[in-house]
Amino acid sequence: MNKTLKNIIATIVICAVIVTAALLVYDRYVRGRGGDANHEPVPQEQTGGDQAKDSEDQDGDTTAGNGDDVPGNADDGTKDRNNGSPADEIDKELLYDEKGIIKPEYAEKIIKETADKVIQALKAKDAQAISGFVHPEKGLRFTPYTSVDLKQDLVFSAEEVRNFFADRKKYMWGYYDGTGDEIILTPAEYYDVFVYSNDFANAEKIGYNEVLSYGNAVENQFEAYPGSIIVEYYFSGFDPKYEGMDWQSLRLVFEEYKGGWKLTGIIHNQWTI
């Protein structure tokens, strides 16, 4: 009897093990597949940024892991930015127009960042910052009206520009339009009348190697500064009753120097008789 009972118990235990194993197999392989079929992954919508990234990945990665540009080619003529002057990034055949002047679209690419810093420094009367942009050999020439006079216009060295607003000496800067009287002013006084006479940092229009303002004076800026980039900050007028005759502009002249661009001229423009 005892032997029979033992056999029955052993049989029950074996059956229980087999059933448990069968349930585990069913749950893992049969029911699990059915669950996946009912829960297919939803495709993620690709955003414009993802599409752009995919496109970049296909065309070749042009950005280093730290966000810096790495050498690559562009179809607008720009080249590797790692070395040399910004002008070196552009094919020479594309850079200049028929007069040998750097084309406006390339002039902007080359000088915009530097010009933005200079005009902000002028607005803030930050002589220390301005002096850092001045050409170390040619200095900075000040032209009160459109025509540049290479013999008569005053030229300040970088050190003199650093002391510009503290300098109490009166200089003869040229002649007033209309009266012909001598322009006798301190540097700070000259700044108010013939440099930052309006808020040029927020000019109505900005031109890069473009002449935006025209008056009776001779336009000779590109002859006086060959190979330069000239940025003009222009206002077409302020009081409607003058019908545009009260226009003003400020021109910043930059010339290439040792792989960079330095400020060599400040030309103030306005309507003249």
Coordinates of C-alpha atoms in Angstrom, one line a residue:
M1 CA 0.0 0.0 0.0
N2 CA 2.8 2.4 1.0
K3 CA 4.6 1.6 -2.2
T4 CA 1.5 2.3 -4.3
L5 CA 1.0 5.7 -2.5
K6 CA 4.6 6.6 -3.2
N7 CA 4.2 5.9 -6.9
I8 CA 1.0 8.0 -7.1
I9 CA 2.7 11.0 -5.4
A10 CA 5.7 10.7 -7.7
T11 CA 3.4 10.6 -10.7
I12 CA 1.5 13.7 -9.5
V13 CA 4.8 15.6 -9.0
I14 CA 6.1 14.7 -12.5
C15 CA 2.8 15.8 -14.1
A16 CA 2.9 19.1 -12.2
V17 CA 6.4 19.8 -13.5
I18 CA 5.4 19.0 -17.1
V19 CA 2.3 21.2 -16.9
T20 CA 4.3 24.1 -15.5
A21 CA 6.9 23.8 -18.2
A22 CA 4.3 23.7 -20.9
L23 CA 2.6 26.9 -19.5
L24 CA 6.0 28.7 -19.5
V25 CA 6.7 27.7 -23.1
Y26 CA 3.2 28.8 -24.2
D27 CA 3.4 32.1 -22.4
R28 CA 6.9 33.0 -23.8
Y29 CA 6.6 31.8 -27.4
V30 CA 3.0 31.7 -28.4
R31 CA 1.2 34.4 -26.4
G32 CA 4.3 36.6 -26.6
R33 CA 4.2 36.6 -30.4
G34 CA 0.6 37.4 -30.4
G35 CA 1.2 40.4 -28.1
D36 CA 3.9 41.8 -30.5
A37 CA 1.5 41.4 -33.4
N38 CA -1.1 43.5 -31.6
H39 CA 1.5 46.1 -30.6
E40 CA 3.5 47.0 -33.6
P41 CA 5.9 49.9 -33.1
V42 CA 4.5 53.3 -34.3
P43 CA 6.7 54.9 -37.0
Q44 CA 8.2 58.2 -35.6
E45 CA 7.5 61.2 -37.8
Q46 CA 10.7 62.7 -39.1
T47 CA 11.0 66.4 -38.4
G48 CA 12.6 69.0 -40.8
G49 CA 15.6 69.1 -38.5
D50 CA 16.0 65.3 -38.7
Q51 CA 15.6 65.4 -42.5
A52 CA 18.3 68.1 -42.7
K53 CA 20.5 66.0 -40.4
D54 CA 20.0 62.9 -42.5
S55 CA 20.8 65.0 -45.6
E56 CA 24.0 66.3 -44.0
D57 CA 25.0 62.8 -43.0
Q58 CA 24.5 61.6 -46.6
D59 CA 26.4 64.5 -48.0
G60 CA 29.3 64.1 -45.6
D61 CA 29.7 65.5 -42.1
T62 CA 31.2 69.0 -42.2
T63 CA 31.0 69.8 -38.4
A64 CA 33.4 68.4 -35.8
G65 CA 32.0 66.9 -32.6
N66 CA 32.7 70.1 -30.7
G67 CA 30.7 72.2 -33.1
D68 CA 33.6 73.7 -35.0
D69 CA 33.6 73.7 -38.8
V70 CA 36.0 71.3 -40.5
P71 CA 37.3 71.7 -44.0
G72 CA 34.7 71.3 -46.7
N73 CA 33.6 72.6 -50.1
A74 CA 30.8 75.1 -50.9
D75 CA 29.4 75.9 -54.3
D76 CA 29.5 79.7 -53.6
G77 CA 33.3 79.8 -53.9
T78 CA 34.0 79.8 -50.2
K79 CA 36.9 77.6 -49.0
D80 CA 38.4 76.2 -45.8
R81 CA 38.3 78.7 -43.0
N82 CA 41.1 77.3 -40.9
N83 CA 43.9 79.5 -42.1
G84 CA 44.6 82.9 -43.7
S85 CA 42.5 86.0 -44.4
P86 CA 38.8 85.7 -44.8
A87 CA 39.3 86.8 -48.4
D88 CA 41.3 83.6 -48.9
E89 CA 38.1 81.6 -48.4
I90 CA 36.8 82.8 -51.7
D91 CA 37.9 82.0 -55.2
K92 CA 39.7 85.1 -56.7
E93 CA 37.7 84.8 -59.9
L94 CA 34.5 85.3 -57.9
L95 CA 35.8 87.8 -55.4
Y96 CA 36.3 91.0 -57.5
D97 CA 34.1 92.8 -60.0
E98 CA 35.4 94.3 -63.2
K99 CA 36.8 97.4 -61.4
G100 CA 38.8 95.3 -59.0
I101 CA 36.4 95.9 -56.1
I102 CA 35.4 93.1 -53.8
K103 CA 31.8 92.2 -54.6
P104 CA 29.2 93.3 -52.0
E105 CA 28.0 89.7 -51.2
Y106 CA 31.5 88.6 -50.5
A107 CA 32.5 91.8 -48.8
E108 CA 29.7 91.2 -46.3
K109 CA 30.8 87.7 -45.6
I110 CA 34.3 88.8 -45.0
I111 CA 33.8 91.9 -42.8
K112 CA 30.4 91.9 -41.2
E113 CA 31.4 90.5 -37.9
T114 CA 34.3 92.9 -37.5
A115 CA 32.3 95.9 -38.7
D116 CA 29.5 95.1 -36.2
K117 CA 32.0 95.2 -33.4
V118 CA 33.5 98.5 -34.6
I119 CA 30.1 100.3 -35.0
Q120 CA 29.1 99.2 -31.5
A121 CA 32.4 100.4 -30.1
L122 CA 31.8 103.8 -31.8
K123 CA 28.4 104.0 -30.4
A124 CA 29.6 103.3 -26.9
K125 CA 32.6 105.7 -27.3
D126 CA 34.8 102.9 -26.3
A127 CA 38.2 104.3 -27.5
Q128 CA 40.1 101.3 -26.1
A129 CA 38.0 98.9 -28.2
I130 CA 38.2 101.1 -31.3
S131 CA 41.9 101.4 -31.1
G132 CA 42.3 97.6 -31.2
F133 CA 40.8 97.6 -34.7
V134 CA 43.0 100.5 -36.1
H135 CA 45.6 99.6 -38.7
P136 CA 48.9 99.4 -36.8
E137 CA 50.9 101.0 -39.7
K138 CA 48.5 103.2 -41.6
G139 CA 46.5 104.5 -38.6
L140 CA 43.0 105.8 -38.9
R141 CA 42.1 108.7 -41.4
F142 CA 39.1 110.9 -40.6
T143 CA 37.2 112.4 -43.6
P144 CA 34.5 115.0 -42.6
Y145 CA 32.8 114.9 -46.0
T146 CA 32.5 112.4 -48.8
S147 CA 35.7 113.1 -50.8
V148 CA 38.9 111.6 -49.2
D149 CA 41.9 113.9 -49.2
L150 CA 45.0 111.7 -48.7
K151 CA 47.1 114.8 -48.0
Q152 CA 44.9 116.9 -45.8
D153 CA 42.7 114.5 -43.8
L154 CA 43.9 113.9 -40.3
V155 CA 45.4 110.5 -39.5
F156 CA 45.5 109.2 -35.9
S157 CA 47.6 106.3 -34.7
A158 CA 46.1 103.5 -32.7
E159 CA 47.6 105.0 -29.5
E160 CA 46.1 108.4 -30.4
V161 CA 42.7 106.8 -31.0
R162 CA 43.0 105.1 -27.5
N163 CA 43.2 108.7 -26.1
F164 CA 40.7 110.1 -28.5
F165 CA 37.9 111.3 -26.1
A166 CA 40.4 112.5 -23.4
D167 CA 42.3 114.6 -25.9
R168 CA 41.4 118.3 -25.3
K169 CA 43.5 119.6 -28.1
K170 CA 41.7 121.4 -30.9
Y171 CA 42.6 120.1 -34.4
M172 CA 41.9 121.5 -37.9
W173 CA 40.0 118.6 -39.6
G174 CA 39.1 120.3 -42.9
Y175 CA 36.6 122.9 -44.1
Y176 CA 32.9 123.3 -43.5
D177 CA 30.8 122.8 -46.5
G178 CA 29.1 125.9 -47.7
T179 CA 31.0 128.5 -45.6
G180 CA 34.5 127.2 -46.2
D181 CA 35.4 127.9 -42.6
E182 CA 38.0 125.7 -40.9
I183 CA 36.7 122.8 -38.8
I184 CA 38.5 123.5 -35.5
L185 CA 37.3 120.9 -33.0
T186 CA 38.6 118.6 -30.2
P187 CA 38.3 114.9 -31.1
A188 CA 35.3 114.5 -28.9
E189 CA 33.6 117.4 -30.6
Y190 CA 34.5 116.1 -34.0
Y191 CA 33.0 112.7 -33.1
D192 CA 29.6 114.3 -32.3
V193 CA 29.4 116.2 -35.7
F194 CA 31.4 114.1 -38.1
V195 CA 31.5 110.5 -36.8
Y196 CA 28.6 109.4 -34.8
S197 CA 26.2 112.2 -35.7
N198 CA 23.2 109.7 -35.7
D199 CA 22.6 106.2 -34.4
F200 CA 24.4 104.4 -37.2
A201 CA 24.5 101.2 -35.3
N202 CA 20.7 101.0 -36.1
A203 CA 21.0 102.5 -39.6
E204 CA 18.1 102.3 -42.0
K205 CA 20.3 100.5 -44.5
I206 CA 23.8 99.0 -44.5
G207 CA 25.9 98.6 -47.7
Y208 CA 29.1 96.5 -48.1
N209 CA 31.2 98.0 -50.9
E210 CA 28.1 99.7 -52.2
V211 CA 27.5 103.4 -52.5
L212 CA 24.2 104.1 -50.8
S213 CA 24.5 107.9 -50.6
Y214 CA 25.2 110.5 -53.3
G215 CA 25.8 114.2 -53.1
N216 CA 27.7 116.9 -54.9
A217 CA 31.1 115.8 -53.6
V218 CA 33.4 113.6 -55.6
E219 CA 33.1 109.9 -54.8
N220 CA 36.7 108.6 -54.6
Q221 CA 36.7 106.2 -51.7
F222 CA 37.7 103.1 -53.7
E223 CA 40.4 105.1 -55.5
A224 CA 41.8 106.3 -52.1
Y225 CA 41.5 102.9 -50.6
P226 CA 42.2 100.3 -53.3
G227 CA 41.4 96.7 -52.4
S228 CA 39.5 97.8 -49.3
I229 CA 36.1 96.9 -47.9
I230 CA 33.9 99.9 -47.1
V231 CA 30.8 99.5 -45.0
E232 CA 28.2 102.3 -45.2
Y233 CA 25.6 102.9 -42.6
Y234 CA 22.9 105.0 -44.2
F235 CA 19.8 107.1 -43.2
S236 CA 17.7 108.5 -46.1
G237 CA 16.5 111.4 -44.0
F238 CA 14.9 112.4 -40.8
D239 CA 12.5 115.4 -41.2
P240 CA 9.9 115.0 -44.0
K241 CA 10.0 118.8 -44.7
Y242 CA 13.6 118.5 -46.0
E243 CA 12.5 115.8 -48.6
G244 CA 15.5 113.7 -48.1
M245 CA 18.1 116.5 -48.2
D246 CA 19.0 115.7 -44.6
W247 CA 20.3 112.2 -45.3
Q248 CA 23.5 111.1 -43.6
S249 CA 25.8 108.1 -43.6
L250 CA 28.9 106.8 -42.0
R251 CA 31.5 104.8 -43.9
L252 CA 34.0 102.5 -42.2
V253 CA 37.1 101.6 -44.3
F254 CA 38.9 98.3 -43.7
E255 CA 42.1 97.2 -45.4
E256 CA 43.7 93.8 -45.3
Y257 CA 46.7 93.4 -42.9
K258 CA 48.5 90.2 -42.0
G259 CA 45.6 87.8 -42.6
G260 CA 43.0 90.1 -41.0
W261 CA 41.2 93.4 -41.7
K262 CA 42.0 96.7 -40.0
L263 CA 40.2 100.0 -39.8
T264 CA 41.9 102.7 -41.8
G265 CA 39.3 105.3 -42.5
I266 CA 36.1 106.9 -41.2
I267 CA 34.2 108.9 -43.8
H268 CA 31.2 111.0 -42.8
N269 CA 28.7 111.8 -45.5
Q270 CA 25.8 114.2 -45.7
W271 CA 24.1 116.4 -48.2
T272 CA 26.5 119.2 -49.4
I273 CA 26.1 122.4 -51.4

